[in-house]
XYZ file of C-alpha atoms in Angstrom:
711
model
C 87.479 4.169 -110.410
C 84.282 6.004 -111.046
C 82.063 3.388 -110.827
C 79.090 3.160 -113.650
C 75.883 4.641 -113.277
C 73.090 1.520 -112.287
C 75.695 -0.775 -111.224
C 74.389 0.178 -107.839
C 75.794 1.218 -104.327
C 79.116 -0.369 -103.853
C 80.454 -3.219 -102.750
C 81.802 -2.747 -99.113
C 84.635 -4.910 -98.788
C 85.589 -7.173 -94.863
C 89.089 -6.495 -94.274
C 90.833 -9.932 -94.821
C 92.637 -12.699 -92.545
C 95.886 -10.496 -93.649
C 94.776 -7.185 -93.000
C 93.588 -7.416 -96.317
C 90.081 -6.356 -97.660
C 88.988 -9.385 -98.934
C 86.555 -9.511 -101.865
C 83.957 -7.018 -101.769
C 80.553 -9.107 -100.536
C 77.880 -8.768 -102.237
C 74.607 -6.885 -101.445
C 71.807 -7.728 -99.878
C 69.031 -6.325 -102.070
C 66.449 -4.530 -100.576
C 63.321 -5.702 -98.969
C 60.031 -4.186 -99.316
C 57.572 -3.477 -96.940
C 55.516 -6.020 -95.669
C 58.631 -8.356 -96.783
C 60.004 -10.490 -94.660
C 63.214 -10.019 -94.098
C 65.666 -12.607 -95.637
C 69.118 -14.269 -94.524
C 72.587 -13.169 -95.829
C 72.693 -16.195 -98.157
C 68.938 -14.756 -99.479
C 67.140 -17.853 -97.542
C 63.543 -16.575 -95.693
C 64.352 -16.733 -92.312
C 63.028 -19.537 -90.544
C 59.366 -19.250 -88.942
C 59.957 -18.610 -85.668
C 57.836 -20.731 -82.819
C 54.679 -19.425 -81.809
C 55.991 -18.528 -78.199
C 52.435 -19.883 -76.020
C 50.468 -17.378 -73.811
C 50.802 -16.332 -70.377
C 49.547 -14.787 -67.809
C 51.003 -10.884 -68.173
C 51.708 -11.632 -71.637
C 49.104 -11.683 -74.805
C 49.374 -13.418 -77.468
C 49.377 -12.002 -80.649
C 47.288 -13.270 -83.781
C 48.481 -13.726 -87.043
C 47.183 -10.044 -89.143
C 44.241 -11.612 -91.177
C 44.280 -11.580 -94.930
C 44.015 -7.787 -96.809
C 44.099 -6.649 -93.295
C 46.379 -3.616 -92.728
C 49.930 -3.940 -91.842
C 50.948 -3.766 -88.406
C 52.536 -0.290 -88.245
C 56.601 -0.506 -87.492
C 57.984 -0.652 -84.196
C 59.048 2.668 -83.361
C 63.008 3.582 -82.326
C 63.756 1.286 -78.622
C 64.128 3.991 -75.467
C 66.724 5.264 -74.184
C 67.341 2.691 -70.807
C 66.931 5.269 -67.402
C 69.524 6.237 -66.106
C 70.764 4.438 -63.172
C 69.425 6.173 -59.732
C 71.286 6.537 -55.962
C 72.708 3.476 -54.940
C 70.130 2.161 -52.462
C 70.241 1.704 -48.386
C 71.032 -2.282 -47.059
C 68.266 -2.947 -44.638
C 68.754 -4.319 -41.049
C 68.878 -8.005 -39.996
C 65.670 -8.801 -40.322
C 64.970 -11.016 -37.317
C 65.965 -8.363 -34.597
C 62.526 -7.146 -35.915
C 60.952 -10.208 -36.332
C 62.552 -10.915 -31.876
C 61.229 -6.942 -30.805
C 57.184 -8.232 -32.552
C 57.276 -11.082 -30.725
C 58.284 -9.592 -27.362
C 55.569 -7.325 -28.500
C 53.124 -9.669 -28.822
C 53.195 -11.606 -25.934
C 53.193 -9.013 -23.358
C 49.623 -7.916 -24.629
C 49.138 -11.425 -24.422
C 49.747 -11.568 -21.367
C 47.804 -8.675 -20.359
C 45.195 -9.736 -22.410
C 45.565 -13.590 -20.045
C 45.617 -11.444 -16.883
C 43.251 -10.164 -17.187
C 40.776 -13.158 -18.246
C 42.067 -14.735 -15.424
C 40.355 -11.621 -13.157
C 36.665 -12.001 -14.719
C 37.211 -15.963 -14.697
C 37.939 -15.914 -11.777
C 38.071 -13.198 -8.741
C 35.474 -10.854 -10.568
C 33.049 -13.456 -11.942
C 30.130 -13.981 -10.160
C 30.360 -9.881 -9.168
C 31.102 -9.273 -12.730
C 27.936 -11.915 -13.574
C 25.500 -10.286 -10.871
C 26.684 -6.746 -12.213
C 25.523 -8.010 -15.976
C 22.695 -9.778 -14.701
C 21.138 -6.189 -13.298
C 22.007 -4.213 -15.178
C 20.888 -5.859 -18.641
C 17.164 -7.172 -16.701
C 15.177 -5.028 -15.271
C 11.722 -6.072 -12.546
C 9.131 -3.341 -12.385
C 6.123 -4.549 -10.066
C 2.272 -4.486 -11.143
C 0.858 -3.027 -8.169
C -2.555 -4.751 -7.735
C -5.671 -2.687 -7.248
C -7.124 -2.612 -3.935
C -10.037 -4.171 -2.984
C -13.490 -1.344 -1.730
C -15.375 -1.846 1.211
C -19.084 -0.796 1.115
C -21.565 -0.668 2.952
C -24.796 -3.040 3.338
C -26.873 -1.152 1.034
C -23.757 -0.850 -2.001
C -22.252 2.965 -0.260
C -18.723 2.982 -0.717
C -16.539 3.615 2.674
C -12.895 2.779 1.053
C -11.854 2.640 -2.401
C -8.536 3.504 -4.450
C -8.516 5.942 -7.055
C -5.908 7.838 -9.500
C -3.264 9.281 -8.187
C 0.524 9.837 -9.073
C 3.876 9.988 -8.029
C 6.363 12.408 -7.628
C 9.928 11.267 -9.059
C 13.412 13.737 -9.310
C 15.929 12.529 -10.749
C 18.657 14.079 -8.326
C 21.589 14.316 -11.576
C 20.113 16.959 -12.843
C 19.495 18.620 -9.432
C 23.334 19.164 -8.638
C 25.127 22.202 -9.513
C 26.774 21.147 -12.963
C 23.791 20.249 -15.172
C 20.862 22.845 -13.176
C 23.426 25.914 -13.752
C 21.907 26.628 -10.279
C 24.543 26.590 -7.160
C 20.891 25.465 -4.949
C 18.578 23.752 -7.684
C 17.284 21.068 -5.204
C 17.036 24.374 -2.026
C 15.482 25.875 -4.753
C 12.884 23.142 -6.337
C 11.938 22.603 -2.480
C 11.035 26.256 -1.843
C 8.752 26.542 -4.670
C 6.975 22.084 -4.152
C 6.821 22.613 -0.518
C 3.620 24.847 0.045
C 1.241 23.006 -2.408
C 3.079 19.576 -0.903
C 2.065 21.279 3.081
C 5.864 18.849 3.372
C 8.475 21.635 5.151
C 11.116 22.308 2.356
C 14.041 20.130 4.331
C 13.059 17.294 4.118
C 11.796 18.033 0.624
C 15.198 19.095 -0.024
C 16.706 16.415 1.333
C 14.663 14.068 -0.882
C 15.706 16.134 -4.838
C 20.296 15.663 -3.649
C 21.563 13.012 -4.301
C 21.753 10.284 -1.845
C 25.417 9.135 -0.669
C 24.889 5.600 0.204
C 23.584 5.489 -4.047
C 26.140 8.919 -6.058
C 25.180 7.405 -9.100
C 21.274 6.968 -8.364
C 18.682 8.933 -10.823
C 16.205 8.447 -8.370
C 13.834 9.423 -5.864
C 10.746 9.241 -4.044
C 9.510 13.004 -3.434
C 5.943 12.378 -2.472
C 3.680 9.518 -2.786
C 0.102 9.736 -3.778
C -0.640 12.837 -4.909
C -4.238 13.567 -6.570
C -4.655 15.503 -9.799
C -5.139 18.655 -9.185
C -1.798 18.719 -7.210
C -0.494 17.106 -10.111
C -1.595 19.878 -12.470
C -0.994 22.672 -9.529
C 2.990 21.754 -10.296
C 2.723 20.548 -13.379
C 1.114 23.967 -14.025
C 4.362 26.057 -11.722
C 7.041 23.787 -13.970
C 5.462 25.102 -17.598
C 5.948 28.679 -16.095
C 9.305 28.374 -15.399
C 9.840 26.720 -18.162
C 8.268 28.999 -20.785
C 10.157 32.234 -18.069
C 13.589 30.599 -18.534
C 13.299 30.273 -22.333
C 12.557 33.969 -23.144
C 14.867 36.111 -25.750
C 15.843 37.816 -22.861
C 17.430 34.120 -21.131
C 18.763 33.599 -24.371
C 20.849 36.751 -25.154
C 22.797 36.056 -21.757
C 23.495 31.879 -21.954
C 26.824 33.615 -21.297
C 27.681 31.285 -17.852
C 28.402 33.792 -14.883
C 31.608 32.261 -12.903
C 31.166 31.765 -8.986
C 34.115 29.739 -7.036
C 35.135 28.037 -10.846
C 31.721 27.018 -11.942
C 29.295 28.539 -14.643
C 25.690 28.822 -13.255
C 22.953 30.308 -15.126
C 20.954 33.653 -13.357
C 18.374 32.462 -11.576
C 14.820 33.751 -13.137
C 16.531 31.940 -16.568
C 16.635 28.700 -14.571
C 13.517 26.954 -14.476
C 14.664 24.704 -10.487
C 11.455 21.624 -11.307
C 12.611 20.492 -14.364
C 13.399 17.126 -12.612
C 11.585 16.717 -11.016
C 8.319 13.194 -13.093
C 5.529 12.360 -12.691
C 4.243 7.772 -12.311
C 1.372 6.951 -12.457
C -0.627 5.221 -8.899
C -2.866 4.797 -6.726
C -3.950 6.249 -3.132
C -6.693 5.165 -1.115
C -9.988 7.508 -0.922
C -12.484 7.360 1.518
C -15.624 9.200 0.023
C -18.374 8.726 2.208
C -15.012 11.292 4.470
C -15.616 9.781 8.605
C -18.759 7.783 8.429
C -17.865 4.381 10.146
C -14.207 5.325 10.057
C -13.188 4.335 13.228
C -14.753 0.204 11.675
C -13.562 1.640 7.961
C -9.790 2.298 9.442
C -6.858 3.715 7.169
C -4.110 2.682 5.455
C -0.745 4.536 5.421
C 1.048 6.261 2.824
C 2.674 3.266 0.793
C -0.439 1.484 0.257
C -1.125 -0.909 3.752
C -3.201 -1.453 6.815
C -3.248 0.740 9.003
C -6.270 0.262 11.254
C -9.746 -0.678 11.075
C -11.181 -3.441 8.328
C -7.755 -2.159 6.589
C -6.033 -3.384 8.375
C -7.497 -7.143 9.917
C -8.134 -7.721 5.780
C -4.686 -6.267 4.159
C -3.883 -9.689 2.256
C -7.506 -9.939 1.149
C -7.512 -6.348 0.141
C -4.811 -5.911 -1.314
C -4.769 -9.099 -3.995
C -1.462 -10.148 -4.838
C 0.630 -7.949 -7.087
C 1.921 -8.962 -10.791
C 5.416 -7.895 -12.665
C 7.023 -7.924 -15.904
C 10.466 -8.150 -16.479
C 12.435 -6.199 -19.104
C 16.079 -6.412 -20.622
C 18.207 -2.717 -20.996
C 20.616 -0.334 -21.169
C 22.619 2.107 -19.693
C 18.372 2.858 -18.159
C 16.654 2.229 -21.087
C 14.424 -0.419 -22.548
C 15.529 -2.412 -25.149
C 11.812 -3.499 -27.066
C 13.345 -6.542 -28.546
C 14.902 -8.667 -26.029
C 11.568 -9.644 -24.778
C 10.851 -10.035 -21.731
C 8.201 -11.852 -19.247
C 5.068 -10.060 -17.788
C 2.181 -11.257 -14.380
C -0.640 -10.054 -13.902
C -1.409 -8.283 -11.008
C -4.212 -9.738 -9.086
C -7.400 -7.522 -7.689
C -7.708 -7.159 -4.275
C -11.633 -8.616 -3.474
C -14.119 -6.341 -2.092
C -15.448 -6.468 1.854
C -19.247 -5.755 2.050
C -20.560 -5.154 5.807
C -23.011 -5.154 7.919
C -23.397 -1.725 8.108
C -26.201 0.218 7.349
C -24.963 3.349 6.877
C -27.965 5.318 7.590
C -28.156 4.057 11.085
C -24.976 4.935 11.106
C -24.684 8.794 10.244
C -27.710 8.732 12.660
C -25.598 7.402 15.669
C -22.897 9.454 15.004
C -24.615 12.605 15.083
C -26.421 11.170 18.604
C -23.412 10.315 20.046
C -21.525 13.079 19.406
C -23.717 15.378 19.847
C -24.196 14.182 23.258
C -20.303 13.846 24.048
C -20.414 17.439 23.759
C -23.442 18.160 25.280
C -21.930 15.898 29.314
C -18.270 17.880 28.058
C -17.421 13.758 28.597
C -14.554 12.429 27.306
C -15.666 10.250 25.017
C -18.363 7.973 23.017
C -19.632 4.867 21.482
C -23.367 3.932 19.920
C -23.081 0.193 19.029
C -26.777 -1.202 16.979
C -27.428 -4.914 16.333
C -29.598 -6.831 14.243
C -30.946 -9.596 17.359
C -31.538 -12.508 15.439
C -28.771 -12.261 12.927
C -26.436 -10.742 15.128
C -24.979 -8.243 12.887
C -23.681 -4.719 13.464
C -25.638 -2.524 11.946
C -23.675 0.268 13.671
C -21.269 1.465 15.376
C -19.527 3.946 16.332
C -17.464 6.306 18.295
C -16.748 10.317 19.320
C -14.530 12.139 18.834
C -14.097 10.967 15.316
C -11.886 10.885 13.125
C -11.565 12.025 8.712
C -8.877 9.696 7.093
C -9.183 11.377 3.858
C -7.595 13.873 6.804
C -5.124 11.876 9.508
C -2.614 14.409 9.889
C -5.664 16.574 11.683
C -6.347 13.629 13.739
C -5.517 12.610 17.452
C -2.962 9.983 18.138
C -6.331 8.755 20.876
C -9.080 9.377 17.878
C -7.895 6.915 15.373
C -8.905 3.496 17.218
C -12.181 1.951 17.657
C -13.227 2.991 21.466
C -16.376 0.579 21.538
C -14.295 -2.248 20.381
C -10.927 -1.105 22.952
C -12.091 0.161 25.843
C -12.602 -1.829 28.542
C -14.262 -0.862 31.228
C -17.075 -1.705 33.720
C -20.577 -1.527 32.927
C -22.251 -1.415 36.347
C -25.804 -2.115 36.134
C -26.321 -2.679 33.130
C -24.160 -6.423 34.318
C -27.223 -6.994 37.085
C -28.676 -8.464 33.517
C -26.588 -11.221 33.564
C -26.920 -11.605 37.490
C -30.517 -11.617 37.130
C -30.767 -13.902 34.233
C -28.438 -16.602 36.012
C -31.327 -16.956 39.217
C -34.196 -16.805 37.704
C -32.576 -19.683 35.227
C -31.449 -21.348 38.149
C -34.303 -21.245 39.622
C -33.195 -18.851 43.085
C -35.654 -16.937 42.202
C -38.992 -15.287 40.559
C -39.519 -12.089 39.211
C -41.946 -11.612 42.190
C -39.524 -12.952 44.770
C -40.330 -10.059 47.725
C -36.266 -9.068 48.655
C -35.866 -5.996 51.031
C -33.583 -3.715 50.692
C -31.788 -1.886 53.291
C -30.183 1.007 53.066
C -26.857 -0.132 53.793
C -25.876 -4.125 53.518
C -21.936 -4.804 55.441
C -20.660 -7.881 53.537
C -17.147 -8.571 53.640
C -14.827 -6.072 53.893
C -16.752 -2.832 52.546
C -20.425 -1.400 53.169
C -22.339 -1.326 50.394
C -25.250 1.476 50.021
C -26.875 2.343 45.947
C -27.006 4.881 44.207
C -29.360 7.189 46.128
C -29.549 7.408 50.443
C -33.490 5.468 50.465
C -35.246 4.165 53.898
C -35.532 0.406 53.786
C -36.826 -1.226 50.410
C -39.325 -3.416 50.069
C -38.727 -4.355 46.413
C -40.141 -8.011 44.294
C -37.317 -9.304 41.735
C -38.067 -7.109 38.777
C -38.344 -4.181 40.974
C -34.355 -4.621 41.962
C -33.306 -4.535 38.827
C -36.139 -2.171 38.218
C -34.986 0.877 40.586
C -31.369 -0.704 39.902
C -30.122 -1.615 44.102
C -26.983 -3.081 43.899
C -27.602 -4.287 47.724
C -30.953 -5.985 46.591
C -28.533 -7.299 43.697
C -26.185 -8.875 46.303
C -28.694 -10.210 48.011
C -30.311 -11.861 45.291
C -26.543 -13.817 43.588
C -25.602 -14.999 47.383
C -28.227 -17.354 47.100
C -27.520 -19.233 43.777
C -25.152 -22.212 45.513
C -25.285 -23.580 49.154
C -22.208 -21.197 49.853
C -20.803 -17.596 48.228
C -17.620 -20.034 46.457
C -20.792 -21.665 44.384
C -22.594 -19.265 43.883
C -20.143 -17.697 42.827
C -18.699 -20.562 40.298
C -22.367 -20.549 39.072
C -22.511 -16.875 38.511
C -18.903 -16.855 36.776
C -20.195 -19.461 34.190
C -23.445 -17.229 32.886
C -21.255 -14.416 32.885
C -18.837 -17.161 30.457
C -21.835 -17.648 28.462
C -22.861 -15.062 27.760
C -19.130 -14.019 25.821
C -17.573 -11.592 28.961
C -13.877 -12.092 29.614
C -13.687 -13.485 25.915
C -13.520 -12.210 22.122
C -16.222 -10.803 20.374
C -15.328 -12.983 17.722
C -14.905 -10.149 14.892
C -11.179 -10.680 15.245
C -10.892 -6.902 14.776
C -7.628 -4.855 15.452
C -6.990 -3.927 18.642
C -10.221 -5.193 20.395
C -10.213 -6.272 23.834
C -11.477 -9.455 25.565
C -12.090 -7.736 28.601
C -11.261 -8.344 32.071
C -12.632 -11.499 33.876
C -10.982 -13.173 37.036
C -11.245 -16.801 38.182
C -14.644 -16.531 40.251
C -11.540 -18.866 42.667
C -9.635 -16.239 42.518
C -12.458 -13.903 43.360
C -11.247 -11.244 46.324
C -13.457 -10.704 49.391
C -15.264 -7.310 48.248
C -14.785 -8.779 44.481
C -17.108 -11.317 45.318
C -20.204 -9.007 45.513
C -19.186 -6.689 43.429
C -19.424 -8.754 39.970
C -23.360 -9.150 40.521
C -23.975 -5.434 40.401
C -20.835 -4.793 37.288
C -18.468 -3.916 39.250
C -14.916 -5.423 39.160
C -15.571 -7.130 35.328
C -14.356 -4.757 32.260
C -16.935 -5.235 29.187
C -15.619 -3.795 25.364
C -19.343 -2.559 23.885
C -19.592 -4.865 21.564
C -19.742 -7.222 24.282
C -21.769 -5.413 25.992
C -24.844 -5.173 23.763
C -24.633 -9.448 22.799
C -25.776 -9.513 26.247
C -29.179 -8.148 25.654
C -29.029 -9.692 22.936
C -29.308 -12.693 23.447
C -32.014 -11.763 26.195
C -34.344 -11.093 22.847
C -33.261 -13.276 20.922
C -34.723 -15.669 23.769
C -31.871 -16.578 25.874
C -29.998 -17.903 22.413
C -26.701 -16.295 21.237
C -24.951 -14.476 18.417
C -22.121 -14.415 17.975
C -21.398 -10.802 16.622
C -20.495 -9.806 13.287
C -19.358 -7.036 11.075
C -18.643 -8.474 7.632
C -21.776 -9.655 5.088
C -19.559 -10.974 2.038
C -16.574 -10.731 -0.396
C -16.499 -10.460 -4.224
C -13.910 -11.793 -4.887
C -11.694 -10.644 -8.386
C -13.861 -12.942 -9.985
C -16.751 -11.167 -9.181
C -18.675 -13.712 -7.745
C -19.771 -12.979 -4.166
C -19.827 -15.432 -0.942
C -21.497 -14.621 1.831
C -19.887 -14.823 5.113
C -20.638 -17.739 6.907
C -23.584 -17.009 9.978
C -23.002 -16.133 13.604
C -22.230 -19.000 15.996
C -25.648 -19.350 17.728
C -25.214 -20.776 21.973
C -27.440 -21.479 24.359
C -27.503 -19.009 27.033
C -31.115 -19.159 29.461
C -33.819 -20.847 29.062
C -37.430 -19.394 26.682
C -38.698 -19.100 29.848
C -36.414 -17.201 31.383
C -35.295 -14.773 28.777
C -39.308 -14.036 28.446
C -39.491 -12.824 31.871
C -36.416 -11.059 31.712
C -37.966 -9.015 28.972
C -40.533 -7.827 30.637
C -38.774 -7.164 33.840
C -36.932 -4.813 31.279
C -39.589 -2.943 30.667
C -40.852 -2.087 34.114
C -36.984 -0.116 34.074
C -38.449 2.000 31.351
C -42.324 2.668 31.537
C -42.656 2.356 35.922
C -42.785 5.390 36.700
C -39.192 4.701 39.380
C -37.561 3.036 36.737
C -34.908 4.499 35.792
C -34.705 4.586 32.157
C -38.718 6.147 31.652
C -36.032 8.653 29.404
C -35.707 5.806 26.843
C -39.713 5.926 25.454
C -40.336 5.713 21.973
C -44.395 5.980 21.118
C -45.900 2.759 19.287
C -43.077 1.330 20.051
C -42.543 -1.335 23.505
C -39.080 -1.356 24.853
C -36.569 -3.063 27.936
C -33.959 -1.464 28.441
C -31.405 -1.160 31.934
C -29.600 2.363 32.469
C -25.781 1.813 33.628
C -23.852 4.566 36.271
C -20.835 2.716 37.656
C -16.918 4.278 38.500
C -14.928 5.248 35.978
C -11.013 3.549 36.295
C -8.862 6.101 34.543
C -6.313 3.868 32.740
C -3.640 6.602 33.175
C -4.024 6.422 37.179
C -5.864 3.118 37.240
C -8.260 4.064 39.939
C -11.387 5.514 39.861
C -12.161 8.714 38.385
C -15.173 10.200 37.708
C -18.084 7.358 35.401
C -19.134 5.601 33.098
C -22.774 6.709 32.377
C -24.732 3.976 30.018
C -28.126 2.762 28.644
C -28.219 -0.661 26.041
C -31.847 -1.530 25.560
C -34.389 -3.395 22.574
C -36.975 -3.037 20.657
C -40.078 -4.050 19.995
C -40.020 -5.400 23.404
C -43.576 -7.617 22.306
C -41.001 -8.983 19.081
C -37.574 -7.415 19.496
C -35.819 -6.459 16.396
C -32.806 -4.513 17.285
C -30.557 -3.363 20.281
C -29.037 -0.365 20.572
C -26.225 0.442 23.052
C -24.910 4.331 24.269
C -21.871 4.384 26.669
C -20.413 7.583 27.898
C -16.987 8.285 29.151
C -16.111 10.340 32.443
C -18.902 12.519 31.711
C -19.104 16.595 33.451
C -22.523 17.680 32.928
C -24.390 14.664 34.259
C -23.449 10.769 35.462
C -26.751 9.255 34.900
C -27.007 6.689 32.756
C -31.185 7.184 31.731
C -30.069 10.975 31.927
C -26.990 11.257 29.382
C -28.029 7.666 27.650
C -31.429 7.474 27.946
C -31.994 10.047 24.921
C -29.037 8.974 23.026
C -31.379 5.210 22.956
C -34.380 6.953 21.353
C -33.366 8.410 18.569
C -31.061 6.328 17.485
C -33.769 3.516 18.246
C -36.337 5.742 16.978
C -34.515 5.935 13.401
C -33.296 2.572 12.964
C -36.989 1.357 13.838
C -38.004 3.561 10.967
C -35.265 2.465 8.699
C -35.398 -1.065 9.277
C -39.488 0.017 8.427
C -40.598 -1.885 11.872
C -44.082 -2.502 12.178
C -44.245 -1.002 15.502
C -46.082 -3.100 18.902
C -49.304 -4.539 18.784
C -49.984 -5.358 22.817
C -49.275 -3.757 25.882
C -46.181 -3.918 28.793
C -47.368 -5.721 31.282
C -46.285 -3.627 34.059
C -44.493 -5.892 36.191
C -45.414 -4.803 40.109
C -42.113 -3.586 41.160
C -42.942 -3.365 45.388
C -45.053 -5.127 47.341
C -46.080 -4.154 51.274
C -44.850 -5.714 54.155
């Protein structure tokens, strides 16, 4: 059956329940583009409920009027082909237990280490941390200077440099040399004047501190030495940086270690310089026996450098800063206390007089072939020491060239028997007690028996008929014994009277200077004077003094019988720049002014009278009072008498005393009398001192006391 055209599609027949096809369902009209779908009965579909927007879903807005219709969705995607079957995992609880056990073990290790650090090693760790974190650096104080009375600098501190090294840079692994310390020491030894073995030892790592990166090679080197070593290091550095050395950088294997050719290595690379100061003595040996010296660390070791060490040294400061791996941490802060400079010392020494005294005693010691000698110059009014010279001397800038026995101050440290210069104290006791007068007649035999000894004068003579002034002028031992015997009703009483005067003159007691090593001399108690000693002490044997003590005796007479304690320090200048004068020396009345005047006139006879022993001490235009001394010398090594001590002590002008000069020469060979050896030294030094101080000449003549009488 044909379907008429225009009737549309044939309706699909559906089977009925009985299997027959039912009546055909009318076909749905074709939907136009953009037209909503309709249900089978032709009714429009129920509008869809809008779905709320949620995360992961984007809400599409309805099309706007007149908008282009949405694209028709394409065909559905083909479902993915199923992959292989996934592997089934093990039980997760087992993995959890394994991880838990591992974590517990780690925490146990941490806990054990924490207990160790907190309980057992806490103190050590804290100390180490503090040491590594904070570094304390000393800031040395500038040492005070020592100057003469006119400001001439005798000791000062100048710029210097410490030569240091990093021993780790001299190891074979770093230096690339098998013997870097030895090579460096061989180069430094001629410049530093030190044995190369000693220098090499300092450049090696210290077995006690094998990680130390610091070693002090030489302290307080001059800028000249620094320049020499720096130039040498730069020269070696240029040599090691040549094209030939750069071309042969391949090391040479020696015993498992790799080294470079020696000519291509600078063994001084590990040396460094640190700013420092050193002691300098611009006047070289002038007053060196007084000034003293310092050791390699800059600490006073002799003389005034030692005596005033605390004042001269000042107080060191310090700076503290944080450090890490040996380097300063600038942002970690720190603290600082500035150093306080040392105190400057101003001495009473006149540099011109000191120079004249040193030259005079040095020449005479050489001429006499003596062991040593010393000169002391003192102001009789103030007690100030204007000069104190010893021979042989030394240069504190070159201690290596000096002998140990030259480094002291023999004028204060030697105890010697004064001999006839001590007769002045005996005569002072005789006159001051009224026992005798200057013109008392004294009969002096050739010999005198006392106790267990027979006494003589220094020359053999017939019986002398002398005044007491003549006994002093001719320096008679026998006449002095006879005068001293009358100081008391008995010899024991006489001994006590004489001992009292010796004590007031300062014998057997410190001079008051406080100088290191100064001797107080030797004076036994009068009750301990033995049979011969009670007769030898009056003429200067059996007791010991130092040169300053002997000088002070004559200054006491020159000052009208008043002893002024000797002084060497004029004053100090503190860090604030203010000068503080030293206190004046203590004064003690020893004899009356009348006694002092008479003794002065008696001492003039020693110099002016033709029978006197001190004629060589005369100075034209000035009245001079003095006394010679010639004593048996006790050898300090054997304790027995050996040789002589020659001396002369005097003051001038005798009419207006101003200065006392003493000269002592020990163990001379060419002559031994005090007037012969020390008289010219006294004249030379005294004449120069009077002119330097502009002391006017005497305006009156010497009294010329009678020295003898006719029976």
